[in-house]
mmCIF file of C-alpha atoms in Angstrom:
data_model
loop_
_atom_site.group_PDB
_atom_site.id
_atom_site.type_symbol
_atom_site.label_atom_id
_atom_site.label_comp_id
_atom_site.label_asym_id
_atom_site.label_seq_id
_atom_site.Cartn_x
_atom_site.Cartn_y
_atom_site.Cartn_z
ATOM 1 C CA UNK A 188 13.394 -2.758 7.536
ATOM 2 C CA UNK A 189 14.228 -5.370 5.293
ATOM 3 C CA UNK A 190 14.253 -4.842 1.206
ATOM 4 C CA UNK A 191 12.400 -6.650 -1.079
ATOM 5 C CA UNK A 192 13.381 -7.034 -4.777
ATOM 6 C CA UNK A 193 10.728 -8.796 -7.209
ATOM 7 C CA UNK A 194 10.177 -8.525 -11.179
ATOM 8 C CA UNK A 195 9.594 -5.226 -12.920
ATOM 9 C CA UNK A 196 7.180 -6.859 -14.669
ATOM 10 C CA UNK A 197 5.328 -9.871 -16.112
ATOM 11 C CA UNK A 198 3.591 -11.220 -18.823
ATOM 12 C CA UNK A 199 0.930 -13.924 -18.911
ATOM 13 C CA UNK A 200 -2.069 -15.178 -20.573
ATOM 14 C CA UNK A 201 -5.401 -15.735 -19.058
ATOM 15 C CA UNK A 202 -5.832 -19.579 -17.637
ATOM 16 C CA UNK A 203 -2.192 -20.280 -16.929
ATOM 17 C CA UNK A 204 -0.513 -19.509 -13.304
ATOM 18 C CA UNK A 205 1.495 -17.067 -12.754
ATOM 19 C CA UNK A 206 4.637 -17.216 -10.369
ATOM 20 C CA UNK A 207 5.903 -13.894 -8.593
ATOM 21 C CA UNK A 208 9.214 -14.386 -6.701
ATOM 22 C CA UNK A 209 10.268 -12.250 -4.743
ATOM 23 C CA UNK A 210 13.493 -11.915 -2.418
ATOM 24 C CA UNK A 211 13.948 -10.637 0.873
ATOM 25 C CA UNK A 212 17.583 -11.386 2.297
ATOM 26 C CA UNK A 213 17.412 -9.735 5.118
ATOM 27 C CA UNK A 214 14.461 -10.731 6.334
ATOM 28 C CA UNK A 215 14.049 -10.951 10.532
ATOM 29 C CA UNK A 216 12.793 -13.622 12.538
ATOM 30 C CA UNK A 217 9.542 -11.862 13.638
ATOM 31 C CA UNK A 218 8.766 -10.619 9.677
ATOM 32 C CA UNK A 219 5.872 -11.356 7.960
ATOM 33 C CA UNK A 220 5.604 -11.632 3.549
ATOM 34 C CA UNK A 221 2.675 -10.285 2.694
ATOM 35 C CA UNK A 222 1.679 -9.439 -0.312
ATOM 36 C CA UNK A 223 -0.704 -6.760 -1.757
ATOM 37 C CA UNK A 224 -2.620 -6.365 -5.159
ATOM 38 C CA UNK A 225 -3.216 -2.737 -6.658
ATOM 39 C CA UNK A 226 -5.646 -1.915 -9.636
ATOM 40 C CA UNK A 227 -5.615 1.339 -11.513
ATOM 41 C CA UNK A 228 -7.102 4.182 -9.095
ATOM 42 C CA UNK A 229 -7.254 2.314 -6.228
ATOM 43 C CA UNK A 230 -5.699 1.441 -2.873
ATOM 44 C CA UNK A 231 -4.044 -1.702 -2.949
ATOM 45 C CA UNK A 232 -5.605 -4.755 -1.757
ATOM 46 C CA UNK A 233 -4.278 -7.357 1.072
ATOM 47 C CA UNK A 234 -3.896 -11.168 -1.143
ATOM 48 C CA UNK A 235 -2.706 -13.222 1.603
ATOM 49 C CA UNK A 236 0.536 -13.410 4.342
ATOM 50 C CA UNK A 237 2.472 -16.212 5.580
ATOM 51 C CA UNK A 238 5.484 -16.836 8.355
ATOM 52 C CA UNK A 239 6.840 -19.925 6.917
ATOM 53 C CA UNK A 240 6.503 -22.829 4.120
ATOM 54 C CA UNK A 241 2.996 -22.570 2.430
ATOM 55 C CA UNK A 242 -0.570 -20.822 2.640
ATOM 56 C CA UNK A 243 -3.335 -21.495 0.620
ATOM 57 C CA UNK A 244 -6.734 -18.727 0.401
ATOM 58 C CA UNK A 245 -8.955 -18.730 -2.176
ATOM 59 C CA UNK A 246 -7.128 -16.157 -3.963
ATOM 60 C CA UNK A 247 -3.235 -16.917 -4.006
ATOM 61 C CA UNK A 248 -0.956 -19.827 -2.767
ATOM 62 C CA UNK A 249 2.838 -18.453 -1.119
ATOM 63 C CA UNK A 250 5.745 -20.722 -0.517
ATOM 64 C CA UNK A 251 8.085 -20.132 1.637
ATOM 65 C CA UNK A 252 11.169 -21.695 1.585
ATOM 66 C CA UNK A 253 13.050 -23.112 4.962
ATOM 67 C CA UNK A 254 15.394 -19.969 5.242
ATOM 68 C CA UNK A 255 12.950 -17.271 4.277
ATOM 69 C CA UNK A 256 14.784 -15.131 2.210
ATOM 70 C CA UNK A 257 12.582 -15.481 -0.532
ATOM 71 C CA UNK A 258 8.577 -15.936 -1.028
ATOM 72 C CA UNK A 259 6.471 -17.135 -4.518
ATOM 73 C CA UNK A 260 3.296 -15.781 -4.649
ATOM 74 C CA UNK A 261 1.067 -18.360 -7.220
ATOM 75 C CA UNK A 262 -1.742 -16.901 -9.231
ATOM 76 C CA UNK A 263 -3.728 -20.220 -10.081
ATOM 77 C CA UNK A 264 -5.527 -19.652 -14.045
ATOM 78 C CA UNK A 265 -5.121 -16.419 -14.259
ATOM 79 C CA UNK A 266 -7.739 -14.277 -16.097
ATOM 80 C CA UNK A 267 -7.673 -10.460 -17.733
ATOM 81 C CA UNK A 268 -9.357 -9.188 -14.189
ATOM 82 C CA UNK A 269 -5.717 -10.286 -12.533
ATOM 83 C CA UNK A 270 -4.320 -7.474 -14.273
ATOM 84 C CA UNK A 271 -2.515 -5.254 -11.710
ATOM 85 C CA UNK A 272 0.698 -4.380 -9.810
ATOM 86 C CA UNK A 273 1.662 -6.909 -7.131
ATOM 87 C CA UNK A 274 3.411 -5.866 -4.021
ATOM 88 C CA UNK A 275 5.546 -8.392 -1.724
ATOM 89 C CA UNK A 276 6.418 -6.451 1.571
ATOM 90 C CA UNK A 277 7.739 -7.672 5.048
ATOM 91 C CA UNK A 278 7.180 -6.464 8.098
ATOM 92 C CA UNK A 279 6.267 -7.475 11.445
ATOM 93 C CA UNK A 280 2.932 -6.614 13.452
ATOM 94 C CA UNK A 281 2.725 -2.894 14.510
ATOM 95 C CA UNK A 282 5.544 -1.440 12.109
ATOM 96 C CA UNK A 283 4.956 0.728 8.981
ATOM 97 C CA UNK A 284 4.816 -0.880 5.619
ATOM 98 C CA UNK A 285 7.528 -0.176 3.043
ATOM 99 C CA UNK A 286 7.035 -0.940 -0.736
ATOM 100 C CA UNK A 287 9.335 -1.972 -2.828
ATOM 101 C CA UNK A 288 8.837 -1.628 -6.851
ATOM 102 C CA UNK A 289 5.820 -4.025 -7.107
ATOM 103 C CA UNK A 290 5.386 -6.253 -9.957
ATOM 104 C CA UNK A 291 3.227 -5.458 -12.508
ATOM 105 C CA UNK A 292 1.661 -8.431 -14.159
ATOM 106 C CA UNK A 293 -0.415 -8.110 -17.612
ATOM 107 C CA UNK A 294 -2.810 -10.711 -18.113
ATOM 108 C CA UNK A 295 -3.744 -11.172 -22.229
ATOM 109 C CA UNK A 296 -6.637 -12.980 -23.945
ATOM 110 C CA UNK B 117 -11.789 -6.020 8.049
ATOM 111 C CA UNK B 118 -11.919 -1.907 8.290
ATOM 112 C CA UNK B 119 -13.934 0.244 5.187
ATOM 113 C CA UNK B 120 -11.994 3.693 4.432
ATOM 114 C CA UNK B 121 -13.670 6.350 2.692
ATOM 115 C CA UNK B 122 -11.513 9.354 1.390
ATOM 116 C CA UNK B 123 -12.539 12.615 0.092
ATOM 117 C CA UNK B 124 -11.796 13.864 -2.056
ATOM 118 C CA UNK B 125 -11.632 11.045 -4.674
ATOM 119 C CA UNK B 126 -10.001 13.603 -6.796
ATOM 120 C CA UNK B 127 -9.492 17.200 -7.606
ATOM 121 C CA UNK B 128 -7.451 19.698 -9.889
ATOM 122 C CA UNK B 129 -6.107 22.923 -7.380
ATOM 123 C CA UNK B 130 -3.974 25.897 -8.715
ATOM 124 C CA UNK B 131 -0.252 26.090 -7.656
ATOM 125 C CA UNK B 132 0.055 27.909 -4.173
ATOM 126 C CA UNK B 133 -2.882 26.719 -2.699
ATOM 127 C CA UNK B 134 -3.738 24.463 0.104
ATOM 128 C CA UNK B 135 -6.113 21.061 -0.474
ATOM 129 C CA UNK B 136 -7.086 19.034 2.749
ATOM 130 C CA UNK B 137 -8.087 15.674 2.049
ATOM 131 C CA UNK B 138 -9.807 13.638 5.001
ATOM 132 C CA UNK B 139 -9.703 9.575 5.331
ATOM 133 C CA UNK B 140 -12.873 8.036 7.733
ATOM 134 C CA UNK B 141 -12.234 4.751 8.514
ATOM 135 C CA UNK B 142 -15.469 3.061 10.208
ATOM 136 C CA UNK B 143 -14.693 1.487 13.207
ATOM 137 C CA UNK B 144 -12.041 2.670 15.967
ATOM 138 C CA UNK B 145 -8.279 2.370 14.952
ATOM 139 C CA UNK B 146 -5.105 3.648 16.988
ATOM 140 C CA UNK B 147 -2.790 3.856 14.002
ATOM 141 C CA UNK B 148 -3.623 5.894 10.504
ATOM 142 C CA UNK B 149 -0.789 6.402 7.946
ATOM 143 C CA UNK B 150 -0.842 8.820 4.610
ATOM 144 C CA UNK B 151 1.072 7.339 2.349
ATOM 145 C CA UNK B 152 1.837 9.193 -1.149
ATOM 146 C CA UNK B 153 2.221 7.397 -5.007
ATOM 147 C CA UNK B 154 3.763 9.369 -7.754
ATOM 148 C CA UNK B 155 2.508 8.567 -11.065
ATOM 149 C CA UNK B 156 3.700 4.582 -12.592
ATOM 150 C CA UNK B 157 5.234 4.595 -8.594
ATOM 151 C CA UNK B 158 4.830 2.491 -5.510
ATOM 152 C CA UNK B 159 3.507 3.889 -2.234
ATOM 153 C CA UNK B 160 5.843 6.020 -0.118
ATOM 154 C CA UNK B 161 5.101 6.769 3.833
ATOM 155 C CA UNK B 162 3.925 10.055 4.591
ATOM 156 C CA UNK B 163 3.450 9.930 8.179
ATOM 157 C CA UNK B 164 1.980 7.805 10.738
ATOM 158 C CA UNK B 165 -0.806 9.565 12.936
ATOM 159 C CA UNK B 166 -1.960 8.677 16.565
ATOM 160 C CA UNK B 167 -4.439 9.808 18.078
ATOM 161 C CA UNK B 168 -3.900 12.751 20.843
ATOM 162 C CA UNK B 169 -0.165 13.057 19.601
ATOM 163 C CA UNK B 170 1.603 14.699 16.905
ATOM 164 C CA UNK B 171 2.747 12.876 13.651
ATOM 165 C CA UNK B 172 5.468 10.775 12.759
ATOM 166 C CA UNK B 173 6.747 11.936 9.299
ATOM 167 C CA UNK B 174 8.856 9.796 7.281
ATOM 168 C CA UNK B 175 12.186 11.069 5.892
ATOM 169 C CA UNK B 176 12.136 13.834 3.042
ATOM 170 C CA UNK B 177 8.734 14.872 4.638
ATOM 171 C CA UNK B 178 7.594 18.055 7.044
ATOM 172 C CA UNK B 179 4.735 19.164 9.170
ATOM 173 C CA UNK B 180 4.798 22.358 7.460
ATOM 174 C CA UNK B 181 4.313 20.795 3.827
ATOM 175 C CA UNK B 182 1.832 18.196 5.089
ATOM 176 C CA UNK B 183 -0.062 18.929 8.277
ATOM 177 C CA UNK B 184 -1.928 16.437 9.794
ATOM 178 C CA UNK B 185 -4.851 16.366 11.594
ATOM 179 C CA UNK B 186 -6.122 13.457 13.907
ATOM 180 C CA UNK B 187 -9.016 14.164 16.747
ATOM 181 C CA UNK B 188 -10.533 10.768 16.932
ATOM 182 C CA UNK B 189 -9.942 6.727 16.802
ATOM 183 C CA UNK B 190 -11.907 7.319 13.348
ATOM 184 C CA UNK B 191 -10.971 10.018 11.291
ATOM 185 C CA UNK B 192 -7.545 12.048 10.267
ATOM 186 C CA UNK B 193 -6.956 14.440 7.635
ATOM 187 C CA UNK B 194 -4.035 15.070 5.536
ATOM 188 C CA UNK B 195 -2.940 18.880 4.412
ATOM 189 C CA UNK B 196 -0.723 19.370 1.204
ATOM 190 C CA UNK B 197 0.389 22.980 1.221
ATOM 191 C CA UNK B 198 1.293 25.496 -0.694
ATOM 192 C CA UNK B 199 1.345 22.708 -3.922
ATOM 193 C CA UNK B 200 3.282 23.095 -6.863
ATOM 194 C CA UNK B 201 2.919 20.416 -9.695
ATOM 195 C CA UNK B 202 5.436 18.386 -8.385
ATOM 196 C CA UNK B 203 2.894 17.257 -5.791
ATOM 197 C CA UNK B 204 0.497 15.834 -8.215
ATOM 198 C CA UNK B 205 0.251 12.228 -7.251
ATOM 199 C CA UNK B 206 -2.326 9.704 -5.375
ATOM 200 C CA UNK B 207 -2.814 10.073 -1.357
ATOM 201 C CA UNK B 208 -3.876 7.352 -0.002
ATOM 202 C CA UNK B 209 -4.902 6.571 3.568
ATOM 203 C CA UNK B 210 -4.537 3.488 5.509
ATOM 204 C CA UNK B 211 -4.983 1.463 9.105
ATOM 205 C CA UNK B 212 -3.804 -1.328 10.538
ATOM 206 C CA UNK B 213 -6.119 -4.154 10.462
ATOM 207 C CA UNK B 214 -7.166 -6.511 14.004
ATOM 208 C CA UNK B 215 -4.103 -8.465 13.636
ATOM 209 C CA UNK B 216 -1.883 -5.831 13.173
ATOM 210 C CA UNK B 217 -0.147 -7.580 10.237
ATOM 211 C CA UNK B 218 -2.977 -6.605 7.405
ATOM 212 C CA UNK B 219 -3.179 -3.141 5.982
ATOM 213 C CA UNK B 220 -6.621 -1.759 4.860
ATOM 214 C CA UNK B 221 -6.196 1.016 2.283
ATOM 215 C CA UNK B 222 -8.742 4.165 1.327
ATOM 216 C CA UNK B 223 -9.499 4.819 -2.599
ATOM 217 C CA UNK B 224 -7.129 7.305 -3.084
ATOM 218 C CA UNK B 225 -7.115 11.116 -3.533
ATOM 219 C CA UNK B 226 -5.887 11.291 -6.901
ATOM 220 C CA UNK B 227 -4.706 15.549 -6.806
ATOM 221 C CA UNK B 228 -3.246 17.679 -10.257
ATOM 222 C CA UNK B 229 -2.044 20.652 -9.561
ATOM 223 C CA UNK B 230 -1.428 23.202 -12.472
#
């Protein structure tokens, strides 16, 4: 299963975007990035998943560069309610997830 | 999408006891997985469960420690046995969404044992 290695942590304040990169080397031709949100006491949360160069929900943006081996998830304006650990896994339909450390981003006033 | 409910959302149990902690997921999925998070920690697979066959447990985890239960396309349950503190952490439950590629995730059992 590939690893993925992203930021311990991040600090931001609430109406700027936030970039979490995250890097996945050994990523394999039929992987997925997707990435996951967690709040205190609960499950985390799917944020969106892409195969190649960008996606675009109403949440998140990720780009994906040419050779894959890394993803950038983009928080646009960030507020306090963004507050939470981010996870980038990859994985491929039908296969267990694996997390890696997670990111955990503080948004302040 | 898929809705998980887990019960319990939390409880406190004495050291040497069992605590059985069941995940109903609202419409019919093949694959359920118990994953377990240590306190400040990311998520680490349990086991997978199919149902009408036995578990799958990850490395570093038994049948014996966690038994697992799974008699329908709905419903599994998750067994932590004979727990000592160092199995105070968050269980969480989770399917497979349509696509296969998006993972739907319960609340969380959040356990203490003392």
């Amino acid at each position: 299963l590939a690893k993925t290695t992203q930021p311990i942590s991040m600090d931001s304040y609430e109406g700027q975007e936030v970039n979490i990169t995250c890097s996945h080397n050994n990523i394999a031709t039929n992987d997925y990035i997707t990435w996951y949100q967690q709040f205190p006491s609960q499950g985390p949360r799917f944020i969106i998943q892409g195969y190649k160069t960008k996606v675009t929900n109403e949440v998140a943006s990720l780009f994906i560069p040419a050779d894959r081996k890394s993803s950038t998830l983009s928080l646009p304006r960030v507020s306090l309610s963004d507050t939470a650990v981010y996870y980038c896994l990859v994985n491929n339909a039908g296969n267990m997830l694996t997390f890696g450390g997670g990111t955990r981003l503080m948004v302040k006033p | 999408s898929a809705v998980i409910s887990q019960k319990p959302s939390r409880d406190i149990c004495q050291r040497g006891t069992s605590l059985t902690i069941q995940c109903q997921v609202d419409s019919q999925v093949t694959m359920m997985f118990w994953y377990r998070q240590q306190p400040g920690q990311s998520l680490t697979l349990i086991a997978t469960a199919n149902q009408g066959s036995e578990a799958t447990y990850e490395s570093g985890f038994v049948i014996d420690k966690f038994p697992i239960s799974r008699p329908n396309l709905t419903f599994s349950t998750l067994t932590v046995s004979n727990m000592s503190p160092e199995d105070s952490s968050i269980y969480l439950c989770s399917v497979d969404g349509a696509l296969n590629t998006e993972a739907f995730f319960g609340q969380g059992t959040r356990l203490t044992v003392v």
